[in-house]
Structures are given as structure tokens and as C-alpha cells.
Tab-separated table of C-alpha atoms and ligand atoms in Angstrom:
chain	number	residue	atom	x	y	z
K	104	UNK	CA	-21.779	-47.942	-72.742
K	105	UNK	CA	-19.141	-48.359	-75.438
K	106	UNK	CA	-16.902	-51.414	-75.268
K	107	UNK	CA	-13.829	-52.239	-77.350
K	108	UNK	CA	-12.578	-55.833	-77.582
K	109	UNK	CA	-8.968	-56.164	-78.766
K	110	UNK	CA	-8.028	-59.253	-80.808
K	111	UNK	CA	-9.266	-61.195	-83.824
K	112	UNK	CA	-9.928	-64.784	-82.828
K	113	UNK	CA	-12.903	-66.943	-81.895
K	114	UNK	CA	-12.149	-66.085	-78.262
K	115	UNK	CA	-12.805	-62.412	-78.985
K	116	UNK	CA	-15.912	-63.227	-81.041
K	117	UNK	CA	-17.242	-65.199	-78.045
K	118	UNK	CA	-16.545	-62.323	-75.646
K	119	UNK	CA	-18.395	-59.938	-77.988
K	120	UNK	CA	-21.305	-62.383	-78.370
K	121	UNK	CA	-21.694	-62.610	-74.607
K	122	UNK	CA	-21.310	-58.845	-74.096
K	123	UNK	CA	-24.024	-58.292	-76.722
K	124	UNK	CA	-26.490	-60.093	-74.414
K	125	UNK	CA	-25.939	-57.586	-71.601
K	126	UNK	CA	-29.064	-55.738	-70.393
K	127	UNK	CA	-26.943	-52.560	-70.700
K	128	UNK	CA	-26.991	-53.059	-74.498
K	129	UNK	CA	-23.431	-51.841	-75.082
K	130	UNK	CA	-22.153	-50.556	-78.410
K	131	UNK	CA	-19.443	-52.987	-79.391
K	132	UNK	CA	-16.200	-52.450	-81.288
K	133	UNK	CA	-13.662	-55.047	-82.336
K	134	UNK	CA	-10.023	-54.326	-83.210
K	135	UNK	CA	-9.148	-55.689	-85.649
K	136	UNK	CA	-11.883	-58.363	-85.449
K	137	UNK	CA	-12.838	-60.848	-88.185
K	138	UNK	CA	-15.692	-61.796	-90.520
K	139	UNK	CA	-17.839	-62.899	-87.579
K	140	UNK	CA	-17.196	-60.046	-85.152
K	141	UNK	CA	-18.222	-57.641	-87.920
K	142	UNK	CA	-21.757	-59.063	-87.716
K	143	UNK	CA	-22.265	-58.042	-84.058
K	144	UNK	CA	-19.717	-55.256	-83.571
K	145	UNK	CA	-18.045	-52.578	-85.617
K	146	UNK	CA	-14.630	-53.791	-86.798
K	147	UNK	CA	-11.914	-51.172	-86.367
K	148	UNK	CA	-8.866	-51.650	-88.608
K	149	UNK	CA	-6.166	-51.366	-85.940
K	150	UNK	CA	-3.935	-54.319	-85.007
K	151	UNK	CA	-4.052	-55.775	-81.492
K	152	UNK	CA	-0.491	-54.677	-80.687
K	153	UNK	CA	-0.729	-51.140	-82.109
K	154	UNK	CA	-1.090	-49.779	-78.606
K	155	UNK	CA	-0.692	-46.062	-79.328
K	156	UNK	CA	-3.190	-46.115	-82.170
K	157	UNK	CA	-5.653	-48.136	-80.085
K	158	UNK	CA	-5.373	-45.687	-77.159
K	159	UNK	CA	-5.888	-42.690	-79.447
K	160	UNK	CA	-8.879	-44.337	-81.082
K	161	UNK	CA	-10.406	-45.348	-77.711
K	162	UNK	CA	-10.036	-41.792	-76.384
K	163	UNK	CA	-11.465	-40.230	-79.524
K	164	UNK	CA	-14.422	-42.627	-79.464
K	165	UNK	CA	-15.153	-42.305	-75.738
K	166	UNK	CA	-14.712	-46.026	-75.034
K	167	UNK	CA	-15.899	-46.920	-71.513
K	168	UNK	CA	-14.231	-50.331	-71.259
K	169	UNK	CA	-11.508	-52.067	-73.270
K	170	UNK	CA	-11.264	-55.857	-73.040
K	171	UNK	CA	-7.989	-57.425	-74.182
K	172	UNK	CA	-8.079	-60.949	-75.668
K	173	UNK	CA	-4.486	-61.943	-76.517
K	174	UNK	CA	-1.344	-61.841	-74.366
K	175	UNK	CA	0.935	-59.840	-76.654
K	176	UNK	CA	-0.704	-56.424	-76.142
K	177	UNK	CA	-0.861	-57.022	-72.373
K	178	UNK	CA	2.822	-58.014	-72.233
K	179	UNK	CA	3.610	-54.910	-74.290
K	180	UNK	CA	1.846	-52.647	-71.773
K	181	UNK	CA	-1.553	-51.918	-73.328
K	182	UNK	CA	-3.250	-51.745	-69.921
K	183	UNK	CA	-0.536	-49.431	-68.531
K	184	UNK	CA	-0.818	-47.094	-71.518
K	185	UNK	CA	-4.639	-47.013	-71.406
K	186	UNK	CA	-4.796	-46.435	-67.649
K	187	UNK	CA	-2.316	-43.545	-67.884
K	188	UNK	CA	-4.837	-41.676	-70.016
K	189	UNK	CA	-7.804	-42.613	-67.841
K	190	UNK	CA	-9.230	-45.496	-69.910
K	191	UNK	CA	-10.723	-48.495	-68.098
K	192	UNK	CA	-9.210	-51.847	-69.102
K	193	UNK	CA	-10.088	-55.479	-68.434
K	194	UNK	CA	-6.655	-57.147	-68.319
K	195	UNK	CA	-3.462	-56.906	-66.277
K	196	UNK	CA	-0.633	-54.386	-66.603
K	197	UNK	CA	2.733	-55.329	-68.081
K	198	UNK	CA	4.011	-56.297	-64.594
K	199	UNK	CA	1.101	-58.671	-64.074
K	200	UNK	CA	1.357	-60.126	-67.586
K	201	UNK	CA	4.801	-61.466	-66.595
K	202	UNK	CA	2.931	-64.381	-65.029
K	203	UNK	CA	2.601	-65.610	-68.638
K	204	UNK	CA	5.509	-63.715	-70.220
K	205	UNK	CA	8.201	-65.164	-67.938
K	206	UNK	CA	7.970	-68.790	-66.930
K	207	UNK	CA	11.004	-68.305	-64.658
K	208	UNK	CA	9.247	-65.518	-62.774
K	209	UNK	CA	6.030	-67.539	-62.516
K	210	UNK	CA	8.059	-70.418	-61.060
K	211	UNK	CA	9.753	-68.135	-58.498
K	212	UNK	CA	6.385	-66.801	-57.480
K	213	UNK	CA	4.888	-70.278	-57.118
K	214	UNK	CA	7.850	-71.469	-55.055
K	215	UNK	CA	7.714	-68.379	-52.825
K	216	UNK	CA	4.012	-68.820	-52.088
K	217	UNK	CA	3.925	-72.607	-51.855
K	218	UNK	CA	1.861	-73.221	-54.998
K	219	UNK	CA	2.059	-76.881	-56.166
K	220	UNK	CA	4.053	-77.153	-59.405
K	221	UNK	CA	6.754	-79.312	-61.009
K	222	UNK	CA	10.264	-79.085	-59.524
K	223	UNK	CA	12.393	-76.870	-61.781
K	224	UNK	CA	15.621	-74.986	-62.341
K	225	UNK	CA	16.191	-71.841	-64.428
K	226	UNK	CA	19.275	-71.225	-66.584
K	227	UNK	CA	20.766	-68.313	-68.509
K	228	UNK	CA	23.729	-70.389	-69.729
K	229	UNK	CA	23.182	-73.247	-72.208
K	230	UNK	CA	26.197	-75.136	-70.837
K	231	UNK	CA	24.820	-75.078	-67.296
K	232	UNK	CA	21.379	-76.145	-68.555
K	233	UNK	CA	22.945	-79.035	-70.500
K	234	UNK	CA	24.952	-80.219	-67.496
K	235	UNK	CA	21.824	-80.152	-65.345
K	236	UNK	CA	19.676	-82.020	-67.877
K	237	UNK	CA	22.226	-84.854	-68.110
K	238	UNK	CA	21.844	-85.451	-64.346
K	239	UNK	CA	18.027	-85.589	-64.420
K	240	UNK	CA	15.646	-88.529	-64.895
K	241	UNK	CA	13.475	-88.812	-68.034
K	242	UNK	CA	11.167	-87.609	-69.399
K	243	UNK	CA	12.179	-84.004	-68.775
K	244	UNK	CA	10.565	-80.731	-69.881
K	245	UNK	CA	12.488	-77.812	-71.418
K	246	UNK	CA	10.708	-74.457	-71.665
K	247	UNK	CA	11.681	-71.103	-73.134
K	248	UNK	CA	11.220	-68.430	-70.465
K	249	UNK	CA	9.389	-65.942	-72.683
K	250	UNK	CA	6.358	-65.808	-74.984
K	251	UNK	CA	6.875	-68.292	-77.808
K	252	UNK	CA	3.409	-68.761	-79.336
K	253	UNK	CA	3.187	-72.376	-78.166
K	254	UNK	CA	6.587	-73.302	-79.672
K	255	UNK	CA	8.673	-72.932	-76.522
K	256	UNK	CA	7.952	-76.208	-74.685
K	257	UNK	CA	9.555	-79.597	-75.386
K	258	UNK	CA	8.669	-82.709	-73.414
K	259	UNK	CA	11.832	-84.748	-74.017
K	260	UNK	CA	11.877	-88.532	-73.670
K	261	UNK	CA	15.642	-88.811	-74.263
K	262	UNK	CA	18.582	-86.730	-73.024
K	263	UNK	CA	19.525	-86.041	-76.668
K	264	UNK	CA	16.104	-84.462	-77.313
K	265	UNK	CA	16.426	-82.293	-74.209
K	266	UNK	CA	19.955	-81.193	-75.184
K	267	UNK	CA	18.788	-80.400	-78.721
K	268	UNK	CA	15.905	-78.328	-77.332
K	269	UNK	CA	18.264	-76.319	-75.109
K	270	UNK	CA	20.600	-75.705	-78.028
K	271	UNK	CA	17.771	-74.605	-80.333
K	272	UNK	CA	16.214	-72.277	-77.775
K	273	UNK	CA	19.395	-70.823	-76.264
K	274	UNK	CA	22.002	-70.993	-79.036
K	275	UNK	CA	19.977	-70.912	-82.274
K	276	UNK	CA	17.314	-68.647	-80.708
K	277	UNK	CA	14.496	-70.403	-82.573
K	278	UNK	CA	12.020	-68.475	-80.415
K	279	UNK	CA	14.073	-65.254	-80.321
K	280	UNK	CA	14.760	-63.617	-76.971
K	281	UNK	CA	12.155	-65.928	-75.355
K	282	UNK	CA	15.028	-68.428	-75.156
K	283	UNK	CA	17.495	-66.150	-73.335
K	284	UNK	CA	16.541	-68.108	-70.238
K	285	UNK	CA	15.140	-71.623	-70.052
K	286	UNK	CA	13.274	-73.459	-67.335
K	287	UNK	CA	13.989	-77.186	-67.063
K	288	UNK	CA	11.357	-79.058	-65.110
K	289	UNK	CA	10.205	-82.426	-63.941
K	290	UNK	CA	7.607	-84.092	-66.186
K	291	UNK	CA	4.202	-84.453	-64.556
K	292	UNK	CA	1.810	-87.285	-65.324
K	293	UNK	CA	-1.944	-86.960	-65.299
K	294	UNK	CA	-4.762	-85.238	-67.147
K	295	UNK	CA	-4.704	-81.559	-68.070
K	296	UNK	CA	-7.388	-79.023	-67.246
K	297	UNK	CA	-7.680	-75.254	-67.516
K	298	UNK	CA	-9.193	-73.324	-64.637
K	299	UNK	CA	-9.652	-69.628	-65.348
K	300	UNK	CA	-10.703	-67.032	-62.798
K	301	UNK	CA	-11.908	-63.463	-62.824
K	302	UNK	CA	-9.907	-61.364	-60.379
K	303	UNK	CA	-9.710	-57.705	-59.444
K	304	UNK	CA	-6.497	-58.195	-57.486
K	305	UNK	CA	-8.150	-59.261	-54.253
K	306	UNK	CA	-11.373	-61.171	-54.986
K	307	UNK	CA	-10.921	-64.360	-57.015
K	308	UNK	CA	-13.908	-65.917	-58.818
K	309	UNK	CA	-13.159	-69.227	-60.568
K	310	UNK	CA	-14.974	-69.929	-63.826
K	311	UNK	CA	-16.134	-73.427	-64.784
K	312	UNK	CA	-13.229	-75.779	-65.642
K	313	UNK	CA	-12.521	-76.730	-69.267
K	314	UNK	CA	-10.257	-79.058	-71.244
K	315	UNK	CA	-8.658	-78.086	-74.517
K	316	UNK	CA	-7.030	-80.170	-77.244
K	317	UNK	CA	-3.715	-78.858	-78.575
K	318	UNK	CA	-2.598	-81.467	-81.138
K	319	UNK	CA	-3.926	-81.238	-84.670
K	320	UNK	CA	-5.079	-84.868	-85.119
K	321	UNK	CA	-7.275	-87.298	-83.158
K	322	UNK	CA	-5.722	-89.177	-80.235
K	323	UNK	CA	-3.358	-86.245	-79.664
K	324	UNK	CA	-1.272	-86.990	-82.755
K	325	UNK	CA	0.590	-84.471	-84.900
K	326	UNK	CA	2.000	-81.049	-84.096
K	327	UNK	CA	0.750	-78.558	-81.517
K	328	UNK	CA	-1.766	-75.955	-82.617
K	329	UNK	CA	-3.459	-72.965	-81.024
K	330	UNK	CA	-6.195	-75.420	-79.938
K	331	UNK	CA	-8.525	-77.751	-81.857
K	332	UNK	CA	-11.468	-77.949	-79.493
K	333	UNK	CA	-12.604	-77.832	-75.875
K	334	UNK	CA	-15.369	-78.887	-73.527
K	335	UNK	CA	-16.681	-77.954	-70.122
K	336	UNK	CA	-16.933	-79.331	-67.504
K	337	UNK	CA	-14.589	-82.330	-67.382
K	338	UNK	CA	-16.018	-85.087	-65.168
K	339	UNK	CA	-12.662	-85.788	-63.507
K	340	UNK	CA	-12.550	-82.271	-62.035
K	341	UNK	CA	-14.902	-82.280	-59.069
K	342	UNK	CA	-16.392	-79.217	-57.399
K	343	UNK	CA	-14.175	-79.988	-54.431
K	344	UNK	CA	-11.112	-80.013	-56.705
K	345	UNK	CA	-12.054	-76.594	-58.085
K	346	UNK	CA	-12.201	-75.287	-54.508
K	347	UNK	CA	-8.842	-76.883	-53.789
K	348	UNK	CA	-7.305	-75.170	-56.834
K	349	UNK	CA	-8.865	-71.885	-55.767
K	350	UNK	CA	-7.298	-72.171	-52.303
K	351	UNK	CA	-3.906	-73.647	-53.221
K	352	UNK	CA	-3.257	-71.937	-56.569
K	353	UNK	CA	-5.462	-69.020	-57.600
K	354	UNK	CA	-5.737	-67.111	-54.317
K	355	UNK	CA	-2.085	-67.567	-53.242
K	356	UNK	CA	-0.932	-66.306	-56.658
K	357	UNK	CA	-3.223	-63.267	-56.809
K	358	UNK	CA	-2.414	-62.327	-53.215
K	359	UNK	CA	1.272	-63.122	-53.694
K	360	UNK	CA	1.443	-60.914	-56.773
K	361	UNK	CA	-0.234	-58.133	-54.737
K	362	UNK	CA	2.445	-58.515	-52.079
K	363	UNK	CA	5.053	-58.018	-54.826
K	364	UNK	CA	3.427	-54.641	-55.445
K	365	UNK	CA	1.439	-55.630	-58.536
K	366	UNK	CA	-2.307	-55.113	-58.710
K	367	UNK	CA	-3.430	-57.912	-61.022
K	368	UNK	CA	-6.825	-57.659	-62.657
K	369	UNK	CA	-8.620	-59.429	-65.471
K	370	UNK	CA	-8.352	-63.175	-66.024
K	371	UNK	CA	-5.858	-65.460	-64.340
K	372	UNK	CA	-5.680	-68.719	-66.288
K	373	UNK	CA	-4.136	-71.732	-64.582
K	374	UNK	CA	-3.101	-74.646	-66.797
K	375	UNK	CA	-2.997	-77.639	-64.459
K	376	UNK	CA	-2.089	-81.291	-64.455
K	377	UNK	CA	-4.351	-83.387	-62.229
K	378	UNK	CA	-1.748	-85.820	-60.857
K	379	UNK	CA	-2.014	-88.635	-58.333
K	380	UNK	CA	-0.727	-86.045	-55.819
K	381	UNK	CA	-3.478	-83.572	-56.715
K	382	UNK	CA	-3.592	-80.574	-59.062
K	383	UNK	CA	-0.227	-79.037	-60.038
K	384	UNK	CA	0.406	-75.942	-62.156
K	385	UNK	CA	1.897	-76.311	-65.647
K	386	UNK	CA	1.615	-72.664	-66.623
K	387	UNK	CA	-0.256	-69.434	-66.101
K	388	UNK	CA	-1.778	-67.213	-68.750
K	389	UNK	CA	-2.756	-63.597	-68.184
K	390	UNK	CA	-5.917	-63.762	-70.340
K	391	UNK	CA	-8.837	-65.893	-71.481
K	392	UNK	CA	-7.908	-69.195	-73.150
K	393	UNK	CA	-8.664	-70.023	-76.761
K	394	UNK	CA	-10.639	-72.308	-77.383
K	395	UNK	CA	-11.651	-72.608	-73.686
K	396	UNK	CA	-13.513	-69.282	-73.797
K	397	UNK	CA	-15.786	-70.583	-76.562
K	398	UNK	CA	-17.101	-73.309	-74.214
K	399	UNK	CA	-16.888	-71.391	-70.909
K	400	UNK	CA	-18.773	-68.177	-71.728
K	401	UNK	CA	-21.880	-69.930	-73.145
K	402	UNK	CA	-22.197	-71.441	-69.650
K	403	UNK	CA	-22.067	-68.029	-67.911
K	404	UNK	CA	-25.469	-67.005	-66.587
K	405	UNK	CA	-24.385	-63.600	-65.234
K	406	UNK	CA	-24.014	-60.413	-67.285
K	407	UNK	CA	-20.424	-60.524	-68.598
K	408	UNK	CA	-20.304	-56.740	-68.987
K	409	UNK	CA	-21.161	-56.278	-65.327
K	410	UNK	CA	-18.558	-58.855	-64.267
K	411	UNK	CA	-15.895	-57.210	-66.431
K	412	UNK	CA	-16.677	-53.674	-65.265
K	413	UNK	CA	-16.517	-54.733	-61.623
K	414	UNK	CA	-13.298	-56.631	-62.253
K	415	UNK	CA	-11.697	-53.602	-63.871
K	416	UNK	CA	-12.943	-51.262	-61.143
K	417	UNK	CA	-11.872	-53.463	-58.206
K	418	UNK	CA	-15.442	-54.213	-57.120
K	419	UNK	CA	-15.707	-57.909	-58.029
K	420	UNK	CA	-16.475	-58.848	-54.403
K	421	UNK	CA	-19.877	-57.150	-54.683
K	422	UNK	CA	-21.491	-59.788	-56.912
K	423	UNK	CA	-22.176	-63.502	-57.238
K	424	UNK	CA	-21.137	-64.915	-60.610
K	425	UNK	CA	-23.551	-67.619	-61.766
K	426	UNK	CA	-23.224	-70.478	-64.248
K	427	UNK	CA	-25.533	-72.812	-66.163
K	428	UNK	CA	-25.319	-76.535	-65.404
K	429	UNK	CA	-25.557	-77.614	-69.064
K	430	UNK	CA	-22.237	-78.882	-70.435
K	431	UNK	CA	-20.734	-77.454	-73.615
K	432	UNK	CA	-18.552	-78.796	-76.404
K	433	UNK	CA	-16.643	-76.805	-79.034
K	434	UNK	CA	-15.026	-78.101	-82.226
K	435	UNK	CA	-12.502	-76.001	-84.139
K	436	UNK	CA	-12.852	-76.151	-87.931
K	437	UNK	CA	-9.406	-75.564	-89.414
K	438	UNK	CA	-7.850	-75.094	-92.852
K	439	UNK	CA	-6.235	-78.336	-94.058
K	440	UNK	CA	-2.463	-78.126	-93.567
K	441	UNK	CA	-2.658	-75.981	-90.425
K	442	UNK	CA	-0.512	-75.521	-88.305
K	443	UNK	CA	1.813	-75.773	-91.331
K	444	UNK	CA	1.132	-74.255	-94.756
K	445	UNK	CA	-2.491	-73.828	-95.821
K	446	UNK	CA	-4.463	-71.931	-98.448
K	447	UNK	CA	-6.826	-69.020	-97.788
K	448	UNK	CA	-9.809	-67.472	-99.523
K	449	UNK	CA	-12.199	-70.449	-99.731
K	450	UNK	CA	-15.907	-69.554	-99.448
K	451	UNK	CA	-17.578	-70.994	-96.333
K	452	UNK	CA	-20.973	-72.644	-96.931
K	453	UNK	CA	-23.619	-73.801	-94.498
K	454	UNK	CA	-23.344	-71.067	-91.871
K	455	UNK	CA	-27.039	-70.252	-92.248
K	456	UNK	CA	-28.176	-73.895	-91.970
K	457	UNK	CA	-27.188	-74.458	-88.327
K	458	UNK	CA	-29.607	-75.385	-85.532
K	459	UNK	CA	-31.088	-72.313	-83.875
K	460	UNK	CA	-29.262	-72.970	-80.597
K	461	UNK	CA	-25.876	-73.874	-82.114
K	462	UNK	CA	-23.140	-71.264	-81.843
K	463	UNK	CA	-20.430	-70.491	-84.343
K	464	UNK	CA	-17.530	-68.242	-83.441
K	465	UNK	CA	-15.248	-66.947	-86.169
K	466	UNK	CA	-11.448	-66.753	-86.165
K	467	UNK	CA	-9.744	-66.925	-89.595
K	468	UNK	CA	-12.615	-65.559	-91.647
K	469	UNK	CA	-13.244	-62.381	-93.546
K	470	UNK	CA	-16.058	-60.822	-95.451
K	471	UNK	CA	-15.616	-60.715	-99.247
K	472	UNK	CA	-18.599	-59.114	-100.929
K	473	UNK	CA	-21.583	-61.158	-99.752
K	474	UNK	CA	-19.430	-64.161	-98.871
K	475	UNK	CA	-17.534	-65.156	-95.762
K	476	UNK	CA	-14.220	-66.722	-96.826
K	477	UNK	CA	-11.405	-68.481	-94.947
K	478	UNK	CA	-8.452	-66.288	-94.009
K	479	UNK	CA	-6.559	-68.227	-91.348
K	480	UNK	CA	-5.548	-71.606	-89.934
K	481	UNK	CA	-8.243	-71.902	-87.339
K	482	UNK	CA	-11.385	-70.781	-89.138
K	483	UNK	CA	-14.411	-71.323	-86.855
K	484	UNK	CA	-15.342	-72.857	-83.520
K	485	UNK	CA	-18.746	-74.593	-83.522
K	486	UNK	CA	-20.158	-74.813	-80.001
K	487	UNK	CA	-23.241	-76.515	-78.607
K	488	UNK	CA	-24.649	-77.336	-75.198
K	489	UNK	CA	-26.795	-80.297	-74.193
K	490	UNK	CA	-28.459	-81.990	-71.239
K	491	UNK	CA	-25.287	-84.034	-70.829
K	492	UNK	CA	-21.896	-84.141	-72.525
K	493	UNK	CA	-23.014	-86.843	-74.962
K	494	UNK	CA	-25.777	-84.574	-76.239
K	495	UNK	CA	-23.585	-81.446	-76.248
K	496	UNK	CA	-21.024	-83.329	-78.294
K	497	UNK	CA	-23.615	-84.718	-80.736
K	498	UNK	CA	-25.088	-81.250	-81.203
K	499	UNK	CA	-21.667	-79.720	-81.824
K	500	UNK	CA	-20.646	-82.350	-84.392
K	501	UNK	CA	-24.027	-82.391	-86.156
K	502	UNK	CA	-23.636	-78.662	-86.760
K	503	UNK	CA	-19.939	-78.859	-87.617
K	504	UNK	CA	-20.881	-81.306	-90.414
K	505	UNK	CA	-23.206	-78.727	-91.971
K	506	UNK	CA	-20.330	-76.322	-92.587
K	507	UNK	CA	-18.274	-76.773	-95.706
K	508	UNK	CA	-15.153	-75.221	-97.184
K	509	UNK	CA	-12.336	-76.676	-99.290
K	510	UNK	CA	-9.808	-78.733	-97.293
K	511	UNK	CA	-11.763	-78.429	-94.022
K	512	UNK	CA	-10.179	-80.334	-91.133
K	513	UNK	CA	-11.397	-80.958	-87.612
K	514	UNK	CA	-10.818	-83.449	-84.830
K	515	UNK	CA	-13.520	-86.059	-84.326
K	516	UNK	CA	-12.644	-86.878	-80.708
K	517	UNK	CA	-13.357	-83.678	-78.800
K	518	UNK	CA	-14.876	-84.670	-75.420
K	519	UNK	CA	-14.874	-88.352	-76.508
K	520	UNK	CA	-13.112	-89.317	-73.279
K	521	UNK	CA	-16.205	-88.186	-71.359
K	522	UNK	CA	-18.483	-90.819	-72.967
W	83	AMP	P1	2.886	-74.802	-71.195
W	83	AMP	O1	2.988	-73.775	-72.286
W	83	AMP	O2	3.812	-74.584	-70.054
W	83	AMP	O3	1.471	-75.101	-70.771
W	83	AMP	O4	3.299	-76.160	-71.890
W	83	AMP	C1	2.626	-76.637	-73.028
W	83	AMP	C2	2.258	-78.082	-72.833
W	83	AMP	O5	3.410	-78.839	-72.520
W	83	AMP	C3	1.301	-78.320	-71.673
W	83	AMP	O6	-0.015	-78.110	-72.036
W	83	AMP	C4	1.605	-79.760	-71.363
W	83	AMP	O7	0.942	-80.635	-72.263
W	83	AMP	C5	3.081	-79.871	-71.599
W	83	AMP	N1	3.834	-79.652	-70.333
W	83	AMP	C6	4.311	-78.488	-69.864
W	83	AMP	N2	4.923	-78.651	-68.686
W	83	AMP	C7	4.837	-79.964	-68.397
W	83	AMP	C8	5.287	-80.775	-67.304
W	83	AMP	N3	5.970	-80.268	-66.293
W	83	AMP	N4	5.013	-82.088	-67.342
W	83	AMP	C9	4.327	-82.630	-68.393
W	83	AMP	N5	3.886	-81.929	-69.445
W	83	AMP	C10	4.133	-80.609	-69.459
W	84	LIG	N1	-5.860	-72.989	-74.846
W	84	LIG	C1	-4.570	-72.604	-74.444
W	84	LIG	C2	-4.336	-71.161	-74.404
W	84	LIG	O1	-5.223	-70.352	-74.616
W	84	LIG	O2	-3.211	-70.768	-74.134
């Protein structure tokens, strides 16, 4: 079995790490990968969105399964291209990836199938959007329709902020064509959780819930990042709530999408707000979350390769997916300055001094001679489990403290709300 994982973050390193434990002992490839993936897989120097080159390489190397980490290649049609030439892919086609790539379409779908979400309106004209915003109560949320790498959402507390956001997205095109349409929606109050599911287009298998931390500093201060840490499971999400989300969100969406003529397979990621009226959808992603994956997959008891193959082949209903009870906590070690300007190329020390059961997943790292050096904003995710969240958290931080590089920065409050 030969498996290619597309992407270069800690999410992809985690997927590879879990695949490496499969009893099928797959040969693993990572494109383009990073300094950590190169230790357990063969890094292939092709970018995640170079779809034609990836397809040619996968054909030439007789790849049995391709797993796609990030959204961009899916939105650009990687799965369509691969399937046309007979290659098996874990991840949705371009049509399915619209669930993440177009917030307006995701909203239409949710409204059509009765999925609980914030009240919203979609606009193609900035003037109409501005008129609407002025008539709405505060706070109000303005979102670019398209993929905007986390820069397309503004939670505005004043009308001026909302109007400025509309103007930037629609007139100044600060997120490019992502701002051709905007969704303006009601602001929801509550606590956020991510619930991801495996789906082959008919069977839906929820994973364990996880919480991520998007702001760069403790207490959710500072700018948004790709994610500074995560933990699983959150105490405020009960088993019963997971079932409720499965029935009111995940299944209606997967079955609704099928009714629209789209066979959706791979991961469906629901970003939810747990409100006083129950769980409501903030967004969907068409892929694994980062850093959620780093804390979810260590809790998976089943063989990930088997789950992924069955998902891709439409046979997910044939198995039970099992999870460990032990909670997990993951802390992202970042380059100081991220998500703004930061320096690269600092040697990373301490990687070989970690506890035997601590996990470290690489993102912005690369191999330089015998050293591993920093090469990105988010550098590593250190993950640990424990008998309870307190212990998982202590284990994660004790190991995070052993790692050193110049200007290291990480949040100290990951999972603190669970204590
Ligand atoms: P999204 O990319 O849609 O998940 O939005 C990014 C972040 O903006 C979310 O994780 C929330 O923190 C916030 N957000 C988005 N939509 C809403 C909403 N309707 N009410 C409150 N916060 C929101
Ligand atoms: N953790 C948020 C995301 O992966 O989009």
C-alpha cells in the first residue's frame, strides 16, 4: 500500500504519524511535507496546489490512496483530476469543497435543509450590503464569501466597523475575489467547538469534539492565527450534544449535498457555537482542522488507513470507528512575531529530550544538515494525553518547555478553561 499525503503542516504530519501505525504498514509519501514528515515519510518536492504534477507523480509511483490536508487543492479540483485518471482520493471534489469555498452556498444549503445557523443575508453589491447593515442590531458579522485564509471574517461591534469591513472586502478587494460576495450575519453568543466527521457521502461517523484557539495571545488577545493550540474533548460538549449535532447538522448536510447531485467524501468539519438555544453552525470546512487534528487523531483507536480507504471507496458503513477515552492537549510553538513578520532559520533544540509518550508534530520546520531549523510561523505542535485534562495539559506544557529556539512563542492557557 502506497499512500501520499498532500500538504506541509502539523495536520499532515499527524495524519502520516497515524497512518504509519497501520497494520498494513503503508509506504508513506508527503508532498511537499516538512522537516518532521521527512522522518516518517518520503518528502516529494511538489507543492500542494500543483495538481497536474501531483497527479502525474501519483500515477508514475502507483499511489493507492491520496489524502489531501488543506482546502486549496480540493477547491481547485485535485480530487476531480485524480479520480478522472483512476486514482483513489480521500477528500471531496471541487463541487463538495464549495461547502468551505462559498459561505453563501453553505448558508443556502443550511437554510434549505433546516440546519441551525445564524440568520444571514448575502450581497453582491456593497451599497445593498451597507444599507442592510445599517438596519441591523449589533454586534454583526461580515464574511467574505470565498476562501480568505482566515482573513475574511469581521465581528463588528459598531456600524462603522461593519461598513469598513464591507468596503475593504467588496471595494478594496483585500481578500481578492473572495469578497465578490459577502454574507452578513447575526452574531451568536456561546462557546465554540469543532466537530469533524468522516463521511463517504452516505454514512457519517463523527470524530471526538475538539476546541481550538485562534488568537495569538492568552485570553484570546491579539490577531487571528492559523491556530495556537487545541484540546479534546471539551467538557461542555456532552455525548448527547454530539448526537444532536450529528442528527441536526452533519447528516442533513451530507444527505442534502447528495440530493444536490454531489457525492461528498472525506472529512466534513463543522465549526459550531454552543448557544443557549443549542449548537449552531458558524462554518463548514471540507477537510481536517489544524490544530484540531493534532489532538483528535492521537485519540483514534481504529486503523486510520482502513477508515480512509473505506471512506474513499464508499464503504464506511462496514466498520465501527473507535476512540480512546484519554483526553489530549496540543500546544503550538510559534515563531515570535507570527502572524506578522518573523525570522526563519533558527535551530530547534530539545526535540530528543521529550518524554517517551509525548508527541511533536512539525509544521514550519526544515532539515538543514543534521539540524532541524524553523522555517515558518507555526513551527511545532506538542501534544500529550493524560488520565484527565489536567494531566494531559501538564504533560503537554512540560514537554513544550523542553523545546527551545530563538524568539519562541506559545500560549500558556490552552485547555485552562477545563480546570
Ligand atoms: P468562520 O471562518 O466563519 O468560522 O469565522 C471565523 C471566526 O469568526 C469563528 O471562529 C468565530 O469566532 C467568529 N464568527 C463567525 N461567525 C460568527 C457568528 N455568526 N457569531 C459570532 N462569531 C462568529
Ligand atoms: N482550526 C481551524 C481550521 O482548521 O480551519
